[in-house]
Coordinates of N, CA and C in Angstrom, one line a residue:
X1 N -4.4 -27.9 -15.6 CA -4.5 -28.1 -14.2 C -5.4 -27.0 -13.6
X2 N -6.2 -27.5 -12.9 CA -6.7 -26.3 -12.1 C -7.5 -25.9 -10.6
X3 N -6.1 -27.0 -9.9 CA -6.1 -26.7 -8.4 C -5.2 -27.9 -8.3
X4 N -4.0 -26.8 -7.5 CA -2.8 -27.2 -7.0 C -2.7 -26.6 -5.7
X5 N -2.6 -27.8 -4.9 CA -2.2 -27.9 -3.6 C -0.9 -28.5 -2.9
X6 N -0.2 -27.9 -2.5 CA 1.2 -28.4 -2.1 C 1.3 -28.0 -1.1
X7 N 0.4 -27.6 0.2 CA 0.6 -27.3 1.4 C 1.2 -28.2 2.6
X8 N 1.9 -27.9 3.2 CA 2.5 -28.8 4.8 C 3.2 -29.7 4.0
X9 N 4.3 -29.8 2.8 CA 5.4 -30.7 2.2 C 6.7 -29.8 2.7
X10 N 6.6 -29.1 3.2 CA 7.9 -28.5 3.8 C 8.9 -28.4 2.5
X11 N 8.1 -27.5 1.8 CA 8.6 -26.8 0.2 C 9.5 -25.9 1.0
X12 N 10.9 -25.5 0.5 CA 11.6 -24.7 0.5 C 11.8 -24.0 -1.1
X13 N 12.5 -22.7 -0.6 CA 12.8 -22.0 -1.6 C 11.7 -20.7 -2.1
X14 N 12.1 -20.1 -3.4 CA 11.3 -18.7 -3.7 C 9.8 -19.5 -4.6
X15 N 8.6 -18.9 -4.3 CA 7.5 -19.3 -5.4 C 8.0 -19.3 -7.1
X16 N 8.1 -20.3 -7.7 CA 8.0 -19.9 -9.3 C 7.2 -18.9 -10.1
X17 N 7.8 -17.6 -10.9 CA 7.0 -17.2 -11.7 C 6.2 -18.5 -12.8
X18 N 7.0 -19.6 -13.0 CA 6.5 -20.1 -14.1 C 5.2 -20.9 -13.5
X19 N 4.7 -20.7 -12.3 CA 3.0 -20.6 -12.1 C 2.2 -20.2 -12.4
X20 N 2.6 -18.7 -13.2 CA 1.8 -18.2 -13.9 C 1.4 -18.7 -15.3
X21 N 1.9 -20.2 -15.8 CA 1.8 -20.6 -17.2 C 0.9 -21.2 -17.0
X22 N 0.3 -21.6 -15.8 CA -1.2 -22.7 -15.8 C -2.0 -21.9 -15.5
X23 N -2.4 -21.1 -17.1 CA -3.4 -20.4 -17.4 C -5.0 -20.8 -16.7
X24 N -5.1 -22.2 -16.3 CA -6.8 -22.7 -16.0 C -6.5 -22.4 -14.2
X25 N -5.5 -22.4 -13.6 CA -5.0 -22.8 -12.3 C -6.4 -21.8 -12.2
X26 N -7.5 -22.6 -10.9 CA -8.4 -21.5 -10.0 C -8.1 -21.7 -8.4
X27 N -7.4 -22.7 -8.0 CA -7.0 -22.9 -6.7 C -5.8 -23.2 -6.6
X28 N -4.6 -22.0 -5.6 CA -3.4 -22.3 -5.8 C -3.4 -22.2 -4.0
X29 N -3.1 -23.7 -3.5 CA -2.5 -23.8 -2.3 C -1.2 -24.0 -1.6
X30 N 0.0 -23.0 -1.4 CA 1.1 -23.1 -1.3 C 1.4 -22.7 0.4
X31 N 0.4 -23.3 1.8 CA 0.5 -22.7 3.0 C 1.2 -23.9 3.8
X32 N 1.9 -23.2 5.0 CA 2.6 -24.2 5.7 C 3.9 -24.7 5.1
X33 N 4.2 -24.3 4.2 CA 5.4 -24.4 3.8 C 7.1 -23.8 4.2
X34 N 8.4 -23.6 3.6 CA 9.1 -22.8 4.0 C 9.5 -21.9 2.5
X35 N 8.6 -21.4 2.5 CA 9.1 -20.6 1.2 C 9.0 -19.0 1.3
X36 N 10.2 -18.4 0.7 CA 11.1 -17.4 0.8 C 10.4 -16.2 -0.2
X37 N 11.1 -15.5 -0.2 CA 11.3 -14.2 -1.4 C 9.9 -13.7 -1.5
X38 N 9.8 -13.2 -2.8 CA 8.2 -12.5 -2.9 C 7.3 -13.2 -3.3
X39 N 6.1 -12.5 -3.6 CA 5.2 -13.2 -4.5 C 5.4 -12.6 -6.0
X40 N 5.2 -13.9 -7.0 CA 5.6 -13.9 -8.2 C 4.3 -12.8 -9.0
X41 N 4.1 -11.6 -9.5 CA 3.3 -11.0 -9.9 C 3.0 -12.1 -11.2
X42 N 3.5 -12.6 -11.8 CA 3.0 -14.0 -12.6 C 2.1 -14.8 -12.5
X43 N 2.0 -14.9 -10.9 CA 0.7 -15.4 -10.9 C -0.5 -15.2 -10.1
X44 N 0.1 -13.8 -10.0 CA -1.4 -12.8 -9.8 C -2.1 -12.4 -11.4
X45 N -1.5 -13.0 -12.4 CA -2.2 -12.7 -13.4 C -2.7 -13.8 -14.2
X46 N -3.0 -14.6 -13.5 CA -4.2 -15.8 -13.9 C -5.4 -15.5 -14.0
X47 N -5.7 -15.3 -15.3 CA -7.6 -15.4 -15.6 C -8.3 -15.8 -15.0
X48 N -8.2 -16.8 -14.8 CA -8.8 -18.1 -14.1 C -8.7 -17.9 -12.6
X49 N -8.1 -17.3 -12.2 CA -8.2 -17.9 -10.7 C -9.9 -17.5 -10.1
X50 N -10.3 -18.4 -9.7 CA -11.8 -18.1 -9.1 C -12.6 -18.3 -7.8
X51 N -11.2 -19.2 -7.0 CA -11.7 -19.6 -5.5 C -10.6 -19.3 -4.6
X52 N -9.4 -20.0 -4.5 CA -8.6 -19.8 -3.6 C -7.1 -19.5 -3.9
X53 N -6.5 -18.6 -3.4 CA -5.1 -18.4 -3.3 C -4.5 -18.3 -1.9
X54 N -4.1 -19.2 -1.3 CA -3.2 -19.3 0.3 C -2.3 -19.7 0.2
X55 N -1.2 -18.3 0.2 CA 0.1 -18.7 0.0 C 0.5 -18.3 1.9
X56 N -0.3 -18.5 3.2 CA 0.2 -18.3 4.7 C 1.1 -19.2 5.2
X57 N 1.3 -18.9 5.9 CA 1.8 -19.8 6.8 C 3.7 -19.7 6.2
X58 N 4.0 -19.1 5.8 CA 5.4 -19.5 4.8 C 6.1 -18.2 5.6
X59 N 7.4 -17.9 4.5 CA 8.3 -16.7 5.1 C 8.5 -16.0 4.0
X60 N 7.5 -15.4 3.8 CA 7.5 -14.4 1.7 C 7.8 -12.3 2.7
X61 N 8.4 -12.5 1.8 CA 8.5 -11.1 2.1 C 8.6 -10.1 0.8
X62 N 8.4 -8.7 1.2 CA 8.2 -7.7 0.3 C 6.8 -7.5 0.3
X63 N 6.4 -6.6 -0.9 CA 5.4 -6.4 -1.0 C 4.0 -6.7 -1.7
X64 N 2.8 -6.7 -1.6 CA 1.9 -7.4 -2.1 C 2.0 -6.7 -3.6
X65 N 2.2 -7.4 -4.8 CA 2.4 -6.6 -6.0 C 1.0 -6.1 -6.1
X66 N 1.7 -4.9 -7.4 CA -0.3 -4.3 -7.7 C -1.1 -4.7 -8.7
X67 N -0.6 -5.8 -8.8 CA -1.2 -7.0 -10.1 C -2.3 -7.7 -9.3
X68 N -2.3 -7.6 -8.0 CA -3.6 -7.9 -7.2 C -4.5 -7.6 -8.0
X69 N -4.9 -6.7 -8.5 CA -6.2 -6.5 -8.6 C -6.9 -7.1 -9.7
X70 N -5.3 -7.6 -10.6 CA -6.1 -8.3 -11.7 C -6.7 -9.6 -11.6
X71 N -6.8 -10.3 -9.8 CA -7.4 -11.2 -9.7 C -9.0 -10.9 -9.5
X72 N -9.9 -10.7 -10.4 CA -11.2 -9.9 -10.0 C -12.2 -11.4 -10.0
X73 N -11.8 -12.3 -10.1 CA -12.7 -14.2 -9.6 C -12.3 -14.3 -8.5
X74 N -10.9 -14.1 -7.9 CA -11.0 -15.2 -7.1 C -11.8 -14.7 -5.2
X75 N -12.0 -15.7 -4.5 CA -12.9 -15.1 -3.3 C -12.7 -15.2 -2.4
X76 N -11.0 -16.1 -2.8 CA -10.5 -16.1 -0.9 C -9.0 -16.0 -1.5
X77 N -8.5 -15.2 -0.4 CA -7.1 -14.8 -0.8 C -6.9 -14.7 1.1
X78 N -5.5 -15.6 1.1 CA -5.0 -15.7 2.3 C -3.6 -15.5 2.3
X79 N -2.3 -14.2 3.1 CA -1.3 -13.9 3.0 C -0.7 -14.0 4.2
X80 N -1.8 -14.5 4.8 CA -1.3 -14.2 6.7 C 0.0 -15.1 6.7
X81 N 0.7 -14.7 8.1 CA 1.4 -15.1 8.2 C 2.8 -15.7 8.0
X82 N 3.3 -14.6 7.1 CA 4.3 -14.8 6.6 C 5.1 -12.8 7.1
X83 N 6.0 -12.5 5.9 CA 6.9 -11.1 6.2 C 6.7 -10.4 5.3
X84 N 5.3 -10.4 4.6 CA 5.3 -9.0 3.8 C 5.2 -7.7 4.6
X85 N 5.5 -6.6 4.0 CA 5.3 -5.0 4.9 C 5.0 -4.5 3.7
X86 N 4.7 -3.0 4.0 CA 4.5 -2.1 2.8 C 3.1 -2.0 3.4
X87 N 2.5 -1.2 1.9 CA 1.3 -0.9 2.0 C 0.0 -1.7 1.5
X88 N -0.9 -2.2 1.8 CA -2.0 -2.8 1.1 C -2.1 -2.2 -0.4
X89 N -1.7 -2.7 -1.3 CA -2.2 -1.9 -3.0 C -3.7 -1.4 -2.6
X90 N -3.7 -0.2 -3.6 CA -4.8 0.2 -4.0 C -6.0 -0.8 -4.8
X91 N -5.3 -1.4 -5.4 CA -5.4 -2.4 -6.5 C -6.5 -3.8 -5.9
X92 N -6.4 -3.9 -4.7 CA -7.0 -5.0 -4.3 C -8.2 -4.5 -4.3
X93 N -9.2 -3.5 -4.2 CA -10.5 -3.1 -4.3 C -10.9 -3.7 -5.6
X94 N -10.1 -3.8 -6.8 CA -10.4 -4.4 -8.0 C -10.7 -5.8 -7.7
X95 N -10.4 -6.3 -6.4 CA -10.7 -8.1 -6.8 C -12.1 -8.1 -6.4
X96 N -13.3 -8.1 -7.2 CA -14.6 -7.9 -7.4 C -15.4 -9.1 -6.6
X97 N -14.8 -10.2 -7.1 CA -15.4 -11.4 -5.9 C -14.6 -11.8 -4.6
X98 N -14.2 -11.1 -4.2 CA -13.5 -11.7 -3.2 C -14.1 -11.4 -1.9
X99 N -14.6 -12.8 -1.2 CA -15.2 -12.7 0.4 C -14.2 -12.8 1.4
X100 N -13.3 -13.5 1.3 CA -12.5 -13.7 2.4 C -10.8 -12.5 2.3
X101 N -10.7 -12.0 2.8 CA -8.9 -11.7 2.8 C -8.2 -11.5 3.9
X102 N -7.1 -12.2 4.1 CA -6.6 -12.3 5.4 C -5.5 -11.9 5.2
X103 N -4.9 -10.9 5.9 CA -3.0 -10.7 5.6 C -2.9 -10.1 6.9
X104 N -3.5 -10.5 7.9 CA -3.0 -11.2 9.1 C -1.4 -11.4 9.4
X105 N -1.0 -10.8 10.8 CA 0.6 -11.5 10.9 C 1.4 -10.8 9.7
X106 N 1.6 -10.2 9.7 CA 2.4 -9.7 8.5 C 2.7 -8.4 9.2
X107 N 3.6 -7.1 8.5 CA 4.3 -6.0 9.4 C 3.4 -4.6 8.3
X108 N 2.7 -4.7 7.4 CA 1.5 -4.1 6.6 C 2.1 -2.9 7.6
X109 N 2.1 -1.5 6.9 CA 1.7 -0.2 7.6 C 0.9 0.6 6.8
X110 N 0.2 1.7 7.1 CA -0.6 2.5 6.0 C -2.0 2.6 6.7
X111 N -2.7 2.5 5.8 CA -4.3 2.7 6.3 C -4.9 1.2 5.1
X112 N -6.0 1.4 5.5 CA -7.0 0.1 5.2 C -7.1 0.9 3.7
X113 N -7.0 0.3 2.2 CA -6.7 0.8 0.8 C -8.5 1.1 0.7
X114 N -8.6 2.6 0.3 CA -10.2 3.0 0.3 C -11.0 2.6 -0.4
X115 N -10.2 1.9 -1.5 CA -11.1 1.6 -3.0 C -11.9 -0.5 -2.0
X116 N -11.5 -0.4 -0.5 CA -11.9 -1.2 -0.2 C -13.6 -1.1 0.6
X117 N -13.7 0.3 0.5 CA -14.7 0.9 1.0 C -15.1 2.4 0.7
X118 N -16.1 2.6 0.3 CA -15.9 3.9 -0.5 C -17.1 4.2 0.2
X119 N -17.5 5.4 1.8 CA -18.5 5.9 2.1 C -19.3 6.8 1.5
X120 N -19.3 6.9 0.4 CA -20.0 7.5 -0.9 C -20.7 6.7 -1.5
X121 N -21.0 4.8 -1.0 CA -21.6 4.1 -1.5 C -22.2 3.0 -1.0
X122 N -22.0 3.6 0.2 CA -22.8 2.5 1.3 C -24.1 2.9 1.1
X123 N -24.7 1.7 1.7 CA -26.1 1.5 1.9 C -26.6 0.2 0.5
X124 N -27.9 0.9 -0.5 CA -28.4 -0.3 -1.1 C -27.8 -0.2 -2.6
X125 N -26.7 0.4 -2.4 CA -26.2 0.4 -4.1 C -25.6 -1.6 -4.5
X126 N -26.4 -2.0 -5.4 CA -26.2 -3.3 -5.3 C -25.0 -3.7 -6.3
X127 N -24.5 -3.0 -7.3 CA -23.2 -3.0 -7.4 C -22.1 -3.5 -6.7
X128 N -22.0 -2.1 -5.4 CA -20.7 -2.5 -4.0 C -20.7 -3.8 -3.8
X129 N -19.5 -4.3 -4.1 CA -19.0 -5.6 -3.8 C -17.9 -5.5 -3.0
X130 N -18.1 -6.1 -1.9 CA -17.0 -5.9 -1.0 C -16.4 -7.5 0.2
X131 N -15.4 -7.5 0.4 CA -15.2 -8.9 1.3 C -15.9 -8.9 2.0
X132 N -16.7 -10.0 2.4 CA -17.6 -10.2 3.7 C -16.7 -10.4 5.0
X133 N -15.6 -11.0 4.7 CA -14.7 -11.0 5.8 C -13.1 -10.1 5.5
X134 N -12.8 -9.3 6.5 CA -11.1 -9.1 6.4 C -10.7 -9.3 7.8
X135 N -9.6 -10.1 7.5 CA -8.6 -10.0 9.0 C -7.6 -9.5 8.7
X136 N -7.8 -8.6 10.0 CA -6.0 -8.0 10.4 C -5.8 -8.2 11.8
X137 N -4.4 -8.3 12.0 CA -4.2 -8.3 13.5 C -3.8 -7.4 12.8
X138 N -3.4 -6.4 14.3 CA -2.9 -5.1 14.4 C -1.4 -5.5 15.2
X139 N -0.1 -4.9 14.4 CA 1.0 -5.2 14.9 C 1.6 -4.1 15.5
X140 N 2.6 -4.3 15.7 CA 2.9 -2.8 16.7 C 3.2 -1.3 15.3
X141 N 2.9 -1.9 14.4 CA 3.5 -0.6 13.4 C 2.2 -0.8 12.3
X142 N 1.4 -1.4 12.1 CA 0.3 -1.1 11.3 C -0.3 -2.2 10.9
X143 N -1.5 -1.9 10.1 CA -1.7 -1.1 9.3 C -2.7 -0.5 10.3
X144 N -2.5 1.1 9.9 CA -4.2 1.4 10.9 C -5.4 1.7 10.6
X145 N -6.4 1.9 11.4 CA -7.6 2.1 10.6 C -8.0 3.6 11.3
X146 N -8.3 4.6 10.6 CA -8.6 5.7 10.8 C -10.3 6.1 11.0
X147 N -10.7 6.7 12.2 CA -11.7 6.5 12.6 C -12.9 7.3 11.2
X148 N -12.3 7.6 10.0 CA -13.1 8.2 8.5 C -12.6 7.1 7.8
X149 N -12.3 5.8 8.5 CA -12.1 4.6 7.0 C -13.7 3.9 7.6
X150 N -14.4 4.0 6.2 CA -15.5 3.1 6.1 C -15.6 1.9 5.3
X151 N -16.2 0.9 6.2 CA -16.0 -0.9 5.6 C -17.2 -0.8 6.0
X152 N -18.5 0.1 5.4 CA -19.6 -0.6 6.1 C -20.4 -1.8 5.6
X153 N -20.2 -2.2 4.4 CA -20.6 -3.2 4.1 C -19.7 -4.6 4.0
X154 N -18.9 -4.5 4.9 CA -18.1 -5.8 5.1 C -18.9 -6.1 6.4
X155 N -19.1 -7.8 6.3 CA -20.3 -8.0 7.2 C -19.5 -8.5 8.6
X156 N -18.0 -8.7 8.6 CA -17.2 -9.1 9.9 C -15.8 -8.2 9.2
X157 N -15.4 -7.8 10.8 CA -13.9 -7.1 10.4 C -13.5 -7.4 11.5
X158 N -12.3 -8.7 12.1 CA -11.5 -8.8 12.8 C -10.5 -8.2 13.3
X159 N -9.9 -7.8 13.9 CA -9.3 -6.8 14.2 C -8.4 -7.8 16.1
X160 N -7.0 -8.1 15.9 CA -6.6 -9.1 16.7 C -5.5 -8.5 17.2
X161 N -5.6 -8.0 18.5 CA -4.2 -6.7 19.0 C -3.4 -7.8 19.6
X162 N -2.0 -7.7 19.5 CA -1.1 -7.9 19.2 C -0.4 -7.7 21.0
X163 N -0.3 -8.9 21.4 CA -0.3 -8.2 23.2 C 1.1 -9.0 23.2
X164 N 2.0 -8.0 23.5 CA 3.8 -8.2 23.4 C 4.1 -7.5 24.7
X165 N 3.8 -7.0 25.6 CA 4.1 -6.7 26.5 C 3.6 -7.3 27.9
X166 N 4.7 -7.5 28.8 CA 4.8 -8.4 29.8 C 4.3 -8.0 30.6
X167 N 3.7 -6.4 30.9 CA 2.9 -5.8 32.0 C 1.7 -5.8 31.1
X168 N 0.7 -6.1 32.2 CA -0.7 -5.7 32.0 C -1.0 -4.8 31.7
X169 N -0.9 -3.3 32.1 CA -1.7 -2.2 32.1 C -0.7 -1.6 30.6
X170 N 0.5 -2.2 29.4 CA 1.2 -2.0 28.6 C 0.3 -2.4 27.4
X171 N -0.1 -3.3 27.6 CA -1.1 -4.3 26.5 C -1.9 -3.4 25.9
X172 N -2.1 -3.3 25.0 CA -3.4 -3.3 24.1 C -4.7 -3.5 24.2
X173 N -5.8 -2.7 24.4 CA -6.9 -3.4 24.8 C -8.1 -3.4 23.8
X174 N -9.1 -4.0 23.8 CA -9.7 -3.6 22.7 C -10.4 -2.2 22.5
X175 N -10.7 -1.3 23.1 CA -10.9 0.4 23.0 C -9.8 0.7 22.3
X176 N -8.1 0.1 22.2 CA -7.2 0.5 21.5 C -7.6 0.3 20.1
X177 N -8.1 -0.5 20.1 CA -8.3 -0.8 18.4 C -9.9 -0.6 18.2
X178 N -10.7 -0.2 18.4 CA -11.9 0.1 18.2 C -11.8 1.6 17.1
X179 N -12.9 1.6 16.2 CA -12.9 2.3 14.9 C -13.7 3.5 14.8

């Protein structure tokens, strides 16, 4: 098999590790669902994966394992909107093709993982491969971006403040989140 889609069936329950046995799997769609617990590091260790992984939209919590990085094919990886926290792995700098990543909506604290930008390598080194897009909202507790984190060669960085308070002048504005 090698592209499974099971989004918006109102799946309940935890992801199977035994996803990780469909060795060819390159598209794994599991968003919109109601599914629980973590992600199975089983099947962040698919050879194969080489286009999409969107596990959003669901209720996964814990943290992003550091077996991320052994996905170095695939180019879109979507986590938003679900209950992971913790830190972004270091490990994700390893996924070498990856344009899109979204982990959006989520309670993420820390800083942006450096191995996602390395200002020792910006400019025309044609090697640096880096997401052309990352989204983060910013939630009331992280993750943050520190005005010495460089993404310069990411070609959009979203950045979506999080406006929870009922007075105006409380809110977030975008100078709060500027880099």
């Amino acid at each position: 098999m090698f592209d499974l889609r099971l989004n918006q069936n109102n799946l309940r329950g935890t992801i199977p590790a035994s996803l990780g046995n469909l060795q060819q799997l390159q598209v794994l769609v599991l968003s919109g669902d109601m599914l629980n617990g973590s992600i199975p590091k089983e099947i962040l260790s698919i050879p194969t994966f080489s286009y999409v992984l969107n596990l959003s939209s669901n209720s996964l919590t814990g943290s992003v394992p550091i077996e991320m990085g052994k996905l170095n094919a695939v180019q879109v990886v979507d986590f938003s909107l679900n209950n992971l926290y913790g830190e972004i792995p270091d490990s994700i700098g390893d996924c070498s093709s990856l344009i899109i990543l979204d982990v959006s909506r989520n309670s993420f604290n820390g800083s942006i993982p450096n191995s996602m930008g390395n200002p020792n390598l910006c400019g025309g080194v044609p090697e640096l491969q880096l997401p052309k897009c990352i989204v983060i909202k910013q939630n009331s507790d992280g993750p943050n971006l520190k005005e010495d984190d460089e993404l310069c060669s990411i070609s959009m960085l979203e950045i979506g403040l999080t406006c929870t308070s009922n007075l105006p002048e409380d809110r977030p504005t975008m100078r709060d989140g500027a880099i």
